[in-house]
Short mmCIF file of C-alpha atoms in Angstrom, two decimals:
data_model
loop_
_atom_site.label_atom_id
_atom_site.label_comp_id
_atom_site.label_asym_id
_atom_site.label_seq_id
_atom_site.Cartn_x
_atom_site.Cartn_y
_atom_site.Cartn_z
CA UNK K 118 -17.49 -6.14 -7.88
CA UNK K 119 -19.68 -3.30 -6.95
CA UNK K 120 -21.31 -5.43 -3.79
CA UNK K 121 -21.43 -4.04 -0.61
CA UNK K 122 -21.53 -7.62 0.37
CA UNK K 123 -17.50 -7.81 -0.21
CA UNK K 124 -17.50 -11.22 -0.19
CA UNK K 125 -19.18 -11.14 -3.71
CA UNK K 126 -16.47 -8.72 -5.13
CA UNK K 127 -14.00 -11.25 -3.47
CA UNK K 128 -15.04 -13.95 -5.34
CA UNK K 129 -15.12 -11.75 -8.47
CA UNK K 130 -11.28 -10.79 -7.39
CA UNK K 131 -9.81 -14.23 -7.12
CA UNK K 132 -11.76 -15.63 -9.90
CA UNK K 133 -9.72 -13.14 -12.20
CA UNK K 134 -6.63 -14.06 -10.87
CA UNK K 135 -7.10 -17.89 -11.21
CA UNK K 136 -7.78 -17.13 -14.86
CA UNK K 137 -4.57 -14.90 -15.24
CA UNK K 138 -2.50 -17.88 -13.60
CA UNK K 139 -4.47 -20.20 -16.06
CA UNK K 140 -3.88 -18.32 -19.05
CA UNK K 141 -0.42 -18.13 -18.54
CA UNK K 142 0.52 -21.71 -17.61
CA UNK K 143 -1.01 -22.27 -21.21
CA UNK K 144 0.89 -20.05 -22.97
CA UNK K 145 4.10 -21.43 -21.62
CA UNK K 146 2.58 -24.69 -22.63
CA UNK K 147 2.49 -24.26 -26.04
CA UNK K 148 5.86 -22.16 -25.96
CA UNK K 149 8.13 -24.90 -24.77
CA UNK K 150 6.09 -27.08 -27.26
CA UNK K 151 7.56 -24.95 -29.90
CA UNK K 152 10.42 -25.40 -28.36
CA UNK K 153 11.01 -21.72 -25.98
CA UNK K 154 12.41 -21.36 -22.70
CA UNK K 155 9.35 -19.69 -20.40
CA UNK K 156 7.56 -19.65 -17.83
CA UNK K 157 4.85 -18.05 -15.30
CA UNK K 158 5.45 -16.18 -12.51
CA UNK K 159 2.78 -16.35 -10.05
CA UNK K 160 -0.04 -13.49 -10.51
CA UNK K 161 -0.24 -12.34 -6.86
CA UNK K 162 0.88 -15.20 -4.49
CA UNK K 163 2.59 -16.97 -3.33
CA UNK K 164 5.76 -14.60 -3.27
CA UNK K 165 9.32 -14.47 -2.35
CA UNK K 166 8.64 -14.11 1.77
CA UNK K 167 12.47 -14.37 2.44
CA UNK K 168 14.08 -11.67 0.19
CA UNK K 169 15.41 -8.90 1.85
CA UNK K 170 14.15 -6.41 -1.62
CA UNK K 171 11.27 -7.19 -3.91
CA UNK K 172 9.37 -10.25 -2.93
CA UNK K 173 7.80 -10.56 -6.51
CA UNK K 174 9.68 -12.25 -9.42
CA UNK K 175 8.15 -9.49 -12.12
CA UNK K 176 6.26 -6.44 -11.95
CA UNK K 177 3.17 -7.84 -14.51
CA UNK K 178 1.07 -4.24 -14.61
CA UNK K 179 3.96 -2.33 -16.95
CA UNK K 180 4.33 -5.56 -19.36
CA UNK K 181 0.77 -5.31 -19.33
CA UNK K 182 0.65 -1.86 -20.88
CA UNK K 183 3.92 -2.20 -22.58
CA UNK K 184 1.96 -4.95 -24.44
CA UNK K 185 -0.55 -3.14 -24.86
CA UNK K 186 -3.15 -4.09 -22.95
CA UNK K 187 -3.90 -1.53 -21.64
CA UNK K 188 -3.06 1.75 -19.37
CA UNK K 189 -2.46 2.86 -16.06
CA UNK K 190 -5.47 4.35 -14.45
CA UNK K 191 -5.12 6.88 -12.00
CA UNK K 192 -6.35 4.17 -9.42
CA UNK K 193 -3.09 2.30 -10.74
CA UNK K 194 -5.14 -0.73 -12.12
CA UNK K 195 -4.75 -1.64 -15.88
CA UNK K 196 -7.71 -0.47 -17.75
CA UNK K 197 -8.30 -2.16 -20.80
CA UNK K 198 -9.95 -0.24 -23.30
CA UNK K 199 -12.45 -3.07 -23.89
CA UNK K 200 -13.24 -4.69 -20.92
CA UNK K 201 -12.38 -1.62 -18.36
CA UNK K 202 -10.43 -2.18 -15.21
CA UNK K 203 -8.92 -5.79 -14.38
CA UNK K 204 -5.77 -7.19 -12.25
CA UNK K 205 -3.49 -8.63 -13.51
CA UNK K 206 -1.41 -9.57 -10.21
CA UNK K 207 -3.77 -10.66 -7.13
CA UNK K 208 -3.33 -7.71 -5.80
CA UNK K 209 -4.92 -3.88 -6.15
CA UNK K 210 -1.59 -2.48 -4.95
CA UNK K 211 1.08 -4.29 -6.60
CA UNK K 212 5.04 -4.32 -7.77
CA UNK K 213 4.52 -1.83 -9.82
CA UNK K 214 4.01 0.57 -7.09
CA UNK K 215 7.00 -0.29 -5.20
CA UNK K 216 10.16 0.00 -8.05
CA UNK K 217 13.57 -0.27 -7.31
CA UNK K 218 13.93 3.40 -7.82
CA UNK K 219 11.43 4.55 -5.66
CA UNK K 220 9.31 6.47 -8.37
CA UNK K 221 5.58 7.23 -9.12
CA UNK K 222 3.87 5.08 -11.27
CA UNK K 223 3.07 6.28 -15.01
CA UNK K 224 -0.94 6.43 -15.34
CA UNK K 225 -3.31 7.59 -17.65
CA UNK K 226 -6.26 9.95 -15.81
CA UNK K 227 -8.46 8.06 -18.13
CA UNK K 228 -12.19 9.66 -17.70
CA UNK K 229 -11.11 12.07 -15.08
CA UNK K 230 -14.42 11.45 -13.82
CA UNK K 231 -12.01 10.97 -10.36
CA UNK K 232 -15.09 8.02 -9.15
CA UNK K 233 -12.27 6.16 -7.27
CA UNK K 234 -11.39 8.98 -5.18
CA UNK K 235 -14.67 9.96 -4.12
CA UNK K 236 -15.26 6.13 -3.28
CA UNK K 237 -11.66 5.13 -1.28
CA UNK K 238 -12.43 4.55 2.06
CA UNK K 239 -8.68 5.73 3.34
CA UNK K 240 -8.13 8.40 0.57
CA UNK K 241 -5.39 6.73 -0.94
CA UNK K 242 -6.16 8.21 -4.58
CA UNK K 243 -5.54 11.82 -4.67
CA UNK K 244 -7.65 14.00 -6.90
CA UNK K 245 -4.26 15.56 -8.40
CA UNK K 246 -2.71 11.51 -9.10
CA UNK K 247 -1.06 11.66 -6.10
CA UNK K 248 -1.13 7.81 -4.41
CA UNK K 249 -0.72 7.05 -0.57
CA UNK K 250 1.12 3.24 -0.95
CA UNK K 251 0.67 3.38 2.76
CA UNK K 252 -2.97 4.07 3.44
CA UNK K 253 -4.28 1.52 0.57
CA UNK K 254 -2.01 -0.95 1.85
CA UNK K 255 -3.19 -0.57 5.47
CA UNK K 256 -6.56 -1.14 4.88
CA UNK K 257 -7.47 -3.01 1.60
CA UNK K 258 -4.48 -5.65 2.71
CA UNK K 259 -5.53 -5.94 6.53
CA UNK K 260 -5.47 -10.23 5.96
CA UNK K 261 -2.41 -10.10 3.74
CA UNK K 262 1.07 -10.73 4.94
CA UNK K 263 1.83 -6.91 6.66
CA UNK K 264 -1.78 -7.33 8.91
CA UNK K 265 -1.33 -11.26 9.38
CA UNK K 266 1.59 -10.01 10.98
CA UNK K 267 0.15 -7.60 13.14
CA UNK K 268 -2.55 -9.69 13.99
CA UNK K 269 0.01 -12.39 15.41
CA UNK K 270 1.78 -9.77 17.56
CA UNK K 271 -1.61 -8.87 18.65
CA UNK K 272 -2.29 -12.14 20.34
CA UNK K 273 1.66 -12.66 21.53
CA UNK K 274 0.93 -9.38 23.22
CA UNK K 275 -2.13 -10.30 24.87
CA UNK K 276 -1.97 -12.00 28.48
CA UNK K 277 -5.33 -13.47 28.16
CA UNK K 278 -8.38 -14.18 26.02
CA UNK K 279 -9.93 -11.06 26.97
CA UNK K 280 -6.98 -8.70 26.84
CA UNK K 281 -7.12 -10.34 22.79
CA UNK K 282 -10.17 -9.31 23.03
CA UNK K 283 -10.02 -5.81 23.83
CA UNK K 284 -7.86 -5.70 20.43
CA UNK K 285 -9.48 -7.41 17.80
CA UNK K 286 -13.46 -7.77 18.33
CA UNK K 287 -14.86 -11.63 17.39
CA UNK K 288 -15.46 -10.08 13.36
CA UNK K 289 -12.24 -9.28 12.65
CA UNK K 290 -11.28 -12.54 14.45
CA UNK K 291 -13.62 -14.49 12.29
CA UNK K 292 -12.75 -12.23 8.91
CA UNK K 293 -8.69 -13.71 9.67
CA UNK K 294 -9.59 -17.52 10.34
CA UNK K 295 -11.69 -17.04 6.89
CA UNK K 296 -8.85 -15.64 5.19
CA UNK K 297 -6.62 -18.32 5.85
CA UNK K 298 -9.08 -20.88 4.78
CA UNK K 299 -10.69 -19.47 2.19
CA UNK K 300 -7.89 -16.85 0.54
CA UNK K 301 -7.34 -13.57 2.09
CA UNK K 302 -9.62 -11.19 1.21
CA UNK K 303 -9.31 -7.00 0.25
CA UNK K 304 -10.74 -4.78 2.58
CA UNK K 305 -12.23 -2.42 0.32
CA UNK K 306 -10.78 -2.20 -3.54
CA UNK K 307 -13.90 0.18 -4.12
CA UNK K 308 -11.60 1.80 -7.23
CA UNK K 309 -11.89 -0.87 -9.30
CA UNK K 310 -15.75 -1.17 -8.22
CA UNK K 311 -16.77 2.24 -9.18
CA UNK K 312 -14.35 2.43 -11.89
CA UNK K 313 -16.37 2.97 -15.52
CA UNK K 314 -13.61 2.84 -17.74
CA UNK K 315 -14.14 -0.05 -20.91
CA UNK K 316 -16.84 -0.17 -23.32
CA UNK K 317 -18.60 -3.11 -21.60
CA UNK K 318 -19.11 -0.78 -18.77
CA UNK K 319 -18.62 2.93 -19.73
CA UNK K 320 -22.45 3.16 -21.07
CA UNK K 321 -24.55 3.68 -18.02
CA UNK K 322 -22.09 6.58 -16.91
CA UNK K 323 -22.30 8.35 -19.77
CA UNK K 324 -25.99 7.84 -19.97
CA UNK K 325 -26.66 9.36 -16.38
CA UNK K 326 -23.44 10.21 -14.45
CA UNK K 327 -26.20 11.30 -11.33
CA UNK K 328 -27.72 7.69 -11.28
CA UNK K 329 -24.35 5.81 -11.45
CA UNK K 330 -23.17 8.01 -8.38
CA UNK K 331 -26.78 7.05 -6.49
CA UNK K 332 -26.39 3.94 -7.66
CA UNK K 333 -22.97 2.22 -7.42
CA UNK K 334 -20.74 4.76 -5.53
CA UNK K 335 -22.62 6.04 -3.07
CA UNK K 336 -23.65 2.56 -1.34
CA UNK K 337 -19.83 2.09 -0.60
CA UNK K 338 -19.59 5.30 0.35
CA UNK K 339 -22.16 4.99 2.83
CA UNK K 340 -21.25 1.33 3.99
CA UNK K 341 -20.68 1.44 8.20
CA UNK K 342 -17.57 -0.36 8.14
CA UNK K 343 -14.07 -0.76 10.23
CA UNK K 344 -11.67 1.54 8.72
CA UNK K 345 -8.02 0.31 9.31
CA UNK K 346 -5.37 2.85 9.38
CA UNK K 347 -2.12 3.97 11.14
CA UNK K 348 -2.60 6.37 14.08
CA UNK K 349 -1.31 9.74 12.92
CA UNK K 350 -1.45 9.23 9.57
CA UNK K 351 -3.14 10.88 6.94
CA UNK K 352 -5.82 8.31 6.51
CA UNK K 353 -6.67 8.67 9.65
CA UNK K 354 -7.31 12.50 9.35
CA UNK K 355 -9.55 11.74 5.93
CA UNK K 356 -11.57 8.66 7.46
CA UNK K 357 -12.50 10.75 10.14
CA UNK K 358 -13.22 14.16 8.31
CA UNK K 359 -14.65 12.37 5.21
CA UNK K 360 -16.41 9.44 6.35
CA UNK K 361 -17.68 10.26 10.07
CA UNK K 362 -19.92 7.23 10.09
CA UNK K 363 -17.04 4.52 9.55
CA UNK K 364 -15.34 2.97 12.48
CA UNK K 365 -11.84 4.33 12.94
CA UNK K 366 -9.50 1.11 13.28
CA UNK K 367 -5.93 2.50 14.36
CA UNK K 368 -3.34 -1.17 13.72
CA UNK K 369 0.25 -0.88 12.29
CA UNK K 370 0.42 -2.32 8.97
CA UNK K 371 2.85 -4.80 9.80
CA UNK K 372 5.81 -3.41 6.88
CA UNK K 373 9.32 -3.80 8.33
CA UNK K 374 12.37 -2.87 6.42
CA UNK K 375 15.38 -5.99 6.37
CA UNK K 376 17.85 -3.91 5.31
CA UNK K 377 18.77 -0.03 4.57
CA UNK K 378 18.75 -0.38 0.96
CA UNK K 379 14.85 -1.65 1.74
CA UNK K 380 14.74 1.25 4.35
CA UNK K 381 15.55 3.75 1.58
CA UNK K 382 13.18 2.67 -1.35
CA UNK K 383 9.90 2.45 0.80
CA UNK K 384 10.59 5.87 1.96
CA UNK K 385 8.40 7.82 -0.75
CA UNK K 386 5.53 5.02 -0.18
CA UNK K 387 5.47 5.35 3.59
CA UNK K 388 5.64 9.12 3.55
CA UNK K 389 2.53 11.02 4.39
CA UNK K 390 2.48 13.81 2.78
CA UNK K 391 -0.34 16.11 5.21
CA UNK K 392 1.65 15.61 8.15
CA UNK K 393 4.72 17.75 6.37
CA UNK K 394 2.80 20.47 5.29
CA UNK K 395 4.97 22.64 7.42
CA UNK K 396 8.35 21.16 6.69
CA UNK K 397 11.15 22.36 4.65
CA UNK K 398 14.48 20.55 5.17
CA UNK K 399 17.34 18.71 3.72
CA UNK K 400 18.31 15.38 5.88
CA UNK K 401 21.66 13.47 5.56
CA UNK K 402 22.12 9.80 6.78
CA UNK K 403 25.38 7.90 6.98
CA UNK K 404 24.59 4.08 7.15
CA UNK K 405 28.10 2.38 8.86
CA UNK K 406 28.70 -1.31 10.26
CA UNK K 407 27.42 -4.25 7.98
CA UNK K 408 25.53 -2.31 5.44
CA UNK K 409 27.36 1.05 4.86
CA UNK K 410 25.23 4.16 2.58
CA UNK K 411 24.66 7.52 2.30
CA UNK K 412 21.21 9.22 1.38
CA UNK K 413 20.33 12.72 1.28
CA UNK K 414 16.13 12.97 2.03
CA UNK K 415 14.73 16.32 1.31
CA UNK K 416 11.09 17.11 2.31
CA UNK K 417 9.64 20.42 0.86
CA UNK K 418 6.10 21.38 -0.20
CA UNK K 419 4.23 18.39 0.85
CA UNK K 420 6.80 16.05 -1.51
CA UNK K 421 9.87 13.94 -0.31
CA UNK K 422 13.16 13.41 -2.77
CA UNK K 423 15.44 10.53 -1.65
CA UNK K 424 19.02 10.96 -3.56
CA UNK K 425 21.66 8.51 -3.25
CA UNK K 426 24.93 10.39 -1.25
CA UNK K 427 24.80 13.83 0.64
CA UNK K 428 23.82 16.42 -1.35
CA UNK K 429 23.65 19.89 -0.56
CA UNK K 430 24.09 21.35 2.66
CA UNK K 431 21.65 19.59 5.31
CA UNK K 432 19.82 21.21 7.97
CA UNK K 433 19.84 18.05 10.33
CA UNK K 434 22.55 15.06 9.96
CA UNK K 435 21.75 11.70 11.16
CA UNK K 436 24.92 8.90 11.95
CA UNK K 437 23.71 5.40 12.66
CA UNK K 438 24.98 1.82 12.48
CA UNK K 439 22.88 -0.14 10.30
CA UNK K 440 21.47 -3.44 12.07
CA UNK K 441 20.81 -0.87 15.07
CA UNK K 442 18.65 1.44 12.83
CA UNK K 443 16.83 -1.32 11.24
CA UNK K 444 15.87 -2.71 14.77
CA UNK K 445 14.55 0.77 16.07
CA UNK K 446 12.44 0.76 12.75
CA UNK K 447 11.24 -2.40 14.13
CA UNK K 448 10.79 -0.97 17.30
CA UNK K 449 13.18 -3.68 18.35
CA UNK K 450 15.19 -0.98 20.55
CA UNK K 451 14.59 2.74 22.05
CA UNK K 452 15.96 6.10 20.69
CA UNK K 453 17.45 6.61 24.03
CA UNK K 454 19.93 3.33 23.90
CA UNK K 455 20.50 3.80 21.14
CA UNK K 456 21.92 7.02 21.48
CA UNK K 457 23.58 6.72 24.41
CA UNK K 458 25.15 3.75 23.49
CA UNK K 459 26.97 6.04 20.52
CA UNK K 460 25.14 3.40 18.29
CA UNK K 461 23.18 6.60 16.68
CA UNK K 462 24.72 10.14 16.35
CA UNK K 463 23.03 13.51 15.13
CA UNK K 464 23.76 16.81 14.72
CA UNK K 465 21.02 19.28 14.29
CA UNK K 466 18.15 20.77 16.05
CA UNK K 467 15.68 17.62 17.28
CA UNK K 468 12.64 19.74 16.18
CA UNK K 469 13.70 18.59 12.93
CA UNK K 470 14.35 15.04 13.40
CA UNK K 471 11.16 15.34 15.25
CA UNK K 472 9.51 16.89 12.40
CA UNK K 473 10.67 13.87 10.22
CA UNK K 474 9.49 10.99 12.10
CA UNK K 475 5.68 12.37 11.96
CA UNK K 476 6.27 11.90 8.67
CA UNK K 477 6.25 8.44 8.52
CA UNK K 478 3.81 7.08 11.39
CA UNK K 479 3.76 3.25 12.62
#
C-alpha cells in the first residue's frame, strides 16, 4: 500500500475488499444453517444507483467499531488495534461520512502523529480533525461513479476527437478504459499508506519516526502527479500552495443532488470551509412545489449549521420551487430564468447570496 506505483496499492485495496465480501457470505452461511435470517450487504459496490438518499444498504465502518473492531482514525478508516488501518467498505470515503443527519464522524486521533495529513495530496484531513468530504472525494474517486460521470459529459461536450482531447490527455483516457475493465481504481488513499497505527506496523515508527517520514511519506509526497480538484475550492488553494510540483487538474466531481432533502444533507460535506473565512450570516430557504421544506443554514467562523425550519432572524432569505432549484444545482437552468420567471425569489443583499455560493464550488 505504500507504492508509488498505485497500481500495487490497488491491488492491495481490492484484495481486502474481496476478502470482506468473502468473509461475510460465510458467516451468513453458517447463520441460516443454524437456522437465522441474514445476509451481506455488499462491501463497497455495487450500490443502490437509483435512490434518490443513501445509495448504500448499511453504513459497515460504525458496526465495525461498535463491534469492536476497532476505531475511527482521524483519516476516518477503522484502525484495528492489531493489524492497523483496513476498509471495511471498498471505499476510503464511505457511508459513514455521509449520515442522514449530516454530522461529523466520531474518530479516535489515534497516534496524533497527523502522517495522513502531511501525506493527502488535496488536504482533505485537517490537522485539527476537520474532514473535506469534497476534496477526498474529488480526487481519490476520479474513476468512481461522480468522475465517470464527468468524464461522459466531457466527451458529449466535445465536437471532435481533439476538442476531447484538449480535456482529458491520452493517461487519464487510458487510467478510465482500465478502470472499467479492471475495477476502478483510488487516486491517491495515501492515509491509509502512511498510516502506522497496529502492532504489525507501529514498530518502525516508533523506532525512527525521521526514517519512516524519508522513507514511506515523503515518496508520495514528492510523486509528480495530476491533482484533481474543483476550481475554487479549497483543494485547489492547498495543491497549489503545498504541493507546487503536482499538476493542478480543475474537473467537477460529478455529485448532483435528486432531491432537496439530498440537497440539504450534503451541504456540510460540500462546504469549503477557507472560502468563508469572511462570512457571518444566517440563510433561510423555503422549498415549495413537489417537495416543500424549510432550512435555516448559518455560516460563521469557518463552520456551517444546517437546522431544519427558519430559525432566528436571517440576514438573506431565499424562495424557490423545488424541481427548479435542483436543476440550477445541476446547472440544468440559469439564475437569471429562473428569477425572472418568479420560479426563485430572494430578499436580501446579493453580496450575501454571493458570498454563499463560493462556498460550495462546482
Amino acid at each position: 500500500m505504500r507504492s508509488t506505483a498505485r497500481s500495487i496499492a490497488n491491488t492491495e485495496f481490492h484484495h481486502v475488499v474481496d476478502n470482506v465480501t468473502h468473509i461475510g457470505h460465510e458467516i451468513v452461511k453458517k447463520l441460516e444453517e443454524q437456522g437465522i435470517k441474514a445476509l451481506n450487504p455488499p462491501a463497497g459496490f455495487p450500490m443502490e444507483q437509483e435512490s434518490t438518499g443513501k445509495a448504500w444498504v448499511i453504513s459497515h465502518k460504525p458496526i465495525a467499531v461498535a463491534a469492536g473492531l476497532g476505531q475511527i482514525g482521524i483519516h476516518r478508516n477503522v484502525i484495528h488495534p492489531k493489524f492497523g488501518n483496513f476498509i471495511l467498505l471498498g471505499t476510503i470515503l464511505t457511508n459513514a461520512d455521509m449520515t442522514s443527519e449530516s454530522q461529523p464522524i466520531d474518530y479516535n486521533p489515534c497516534l496524533e502523529c497527523k502522517l495522513c495529513v502531511a501525506a493527502c495530496p488535496v488536504g482533505a484531513i485537517g490537522a485539527d480533525g476537520h474532514f473535506n468530504f469534497s476534496a477526498c472525494y474529488t480526487h481519490n474517486y476520479r474513476e468512481f461513479s461522480g468522475g465517470f460521470t464527468d468524464w461522459v459529459e466531457k466527451i458529449t461536450d466535445s465536437k471532435n476527437s481533439k476538442a476531447y482531447r484538449d480535456k482529458v490527455n491520452d493517461a487519464e483516457t487510458a487510467s478510465m478504459w482500465q478502470s472499467l475493465s479492471f475495477g476502478a481504481s483510488y487516486k491517491a488513499a495515501y492515509c491509509l499508506s502512511v498510516c502506522p497505527a497496529g502492532e504489525d506496523v507501529i514498530g518502525e515508527f516508533l523506532e525512527d519516526r525521521k526514517r519512516f517520514l524519508k522513507d514511506v511519506v515523503k515518496p508520495l509526497q514528492d510523486k509528480s502527479e495530476m491533482v484533481y480538484v474543483v476550481p475554487n475550492s479549497d483543494a485547489e488553494d492547498h495543491v497549489k500552495k503545498r504541493f507546487p510540483h503536482k499538476q493542478v487538474r480543475p474537473v467537477s466531481n460529478g455529485l448532483r443532488s435528486k432531491s432537496i432533502r439530498a440537497f440539504l444533507q450534503v451541504l456540510p460535506h460540500m462546504f469549503q470551509r477557507n472560502q468563508a473565512k469572511d462570512l457571518a450570516a444566517t440563510y433561510h430557504f423555503t422549498f415549495t412545489g413537489e417537495e416543500i421544506a424549510q432550512a435555516t443554514v448559518i455560516i460563521k467562523n469557518k463552520t456551517l449549521t444546517v437546522e431544519k425550519g427558519h430559525i432566528g432572524d436571517a440576514d438573506f432569505q431565499l424562495i424557490a420551487d423545488s424541481q427548479t432549484w435542483i436543476r440550477l444545482m445541476a446547472k440544468e437552468t440559469g439564475v437569471l430564468s429562473a428569477v425572472m420567471s418568479g420560479k426563485i425569489r430572494t430578499n436580501g443583499q446579493l453580496k450575501l447570496f454571493k458570498a454563499f455560493s463560493k462556498c460550495f464550488p462546482s
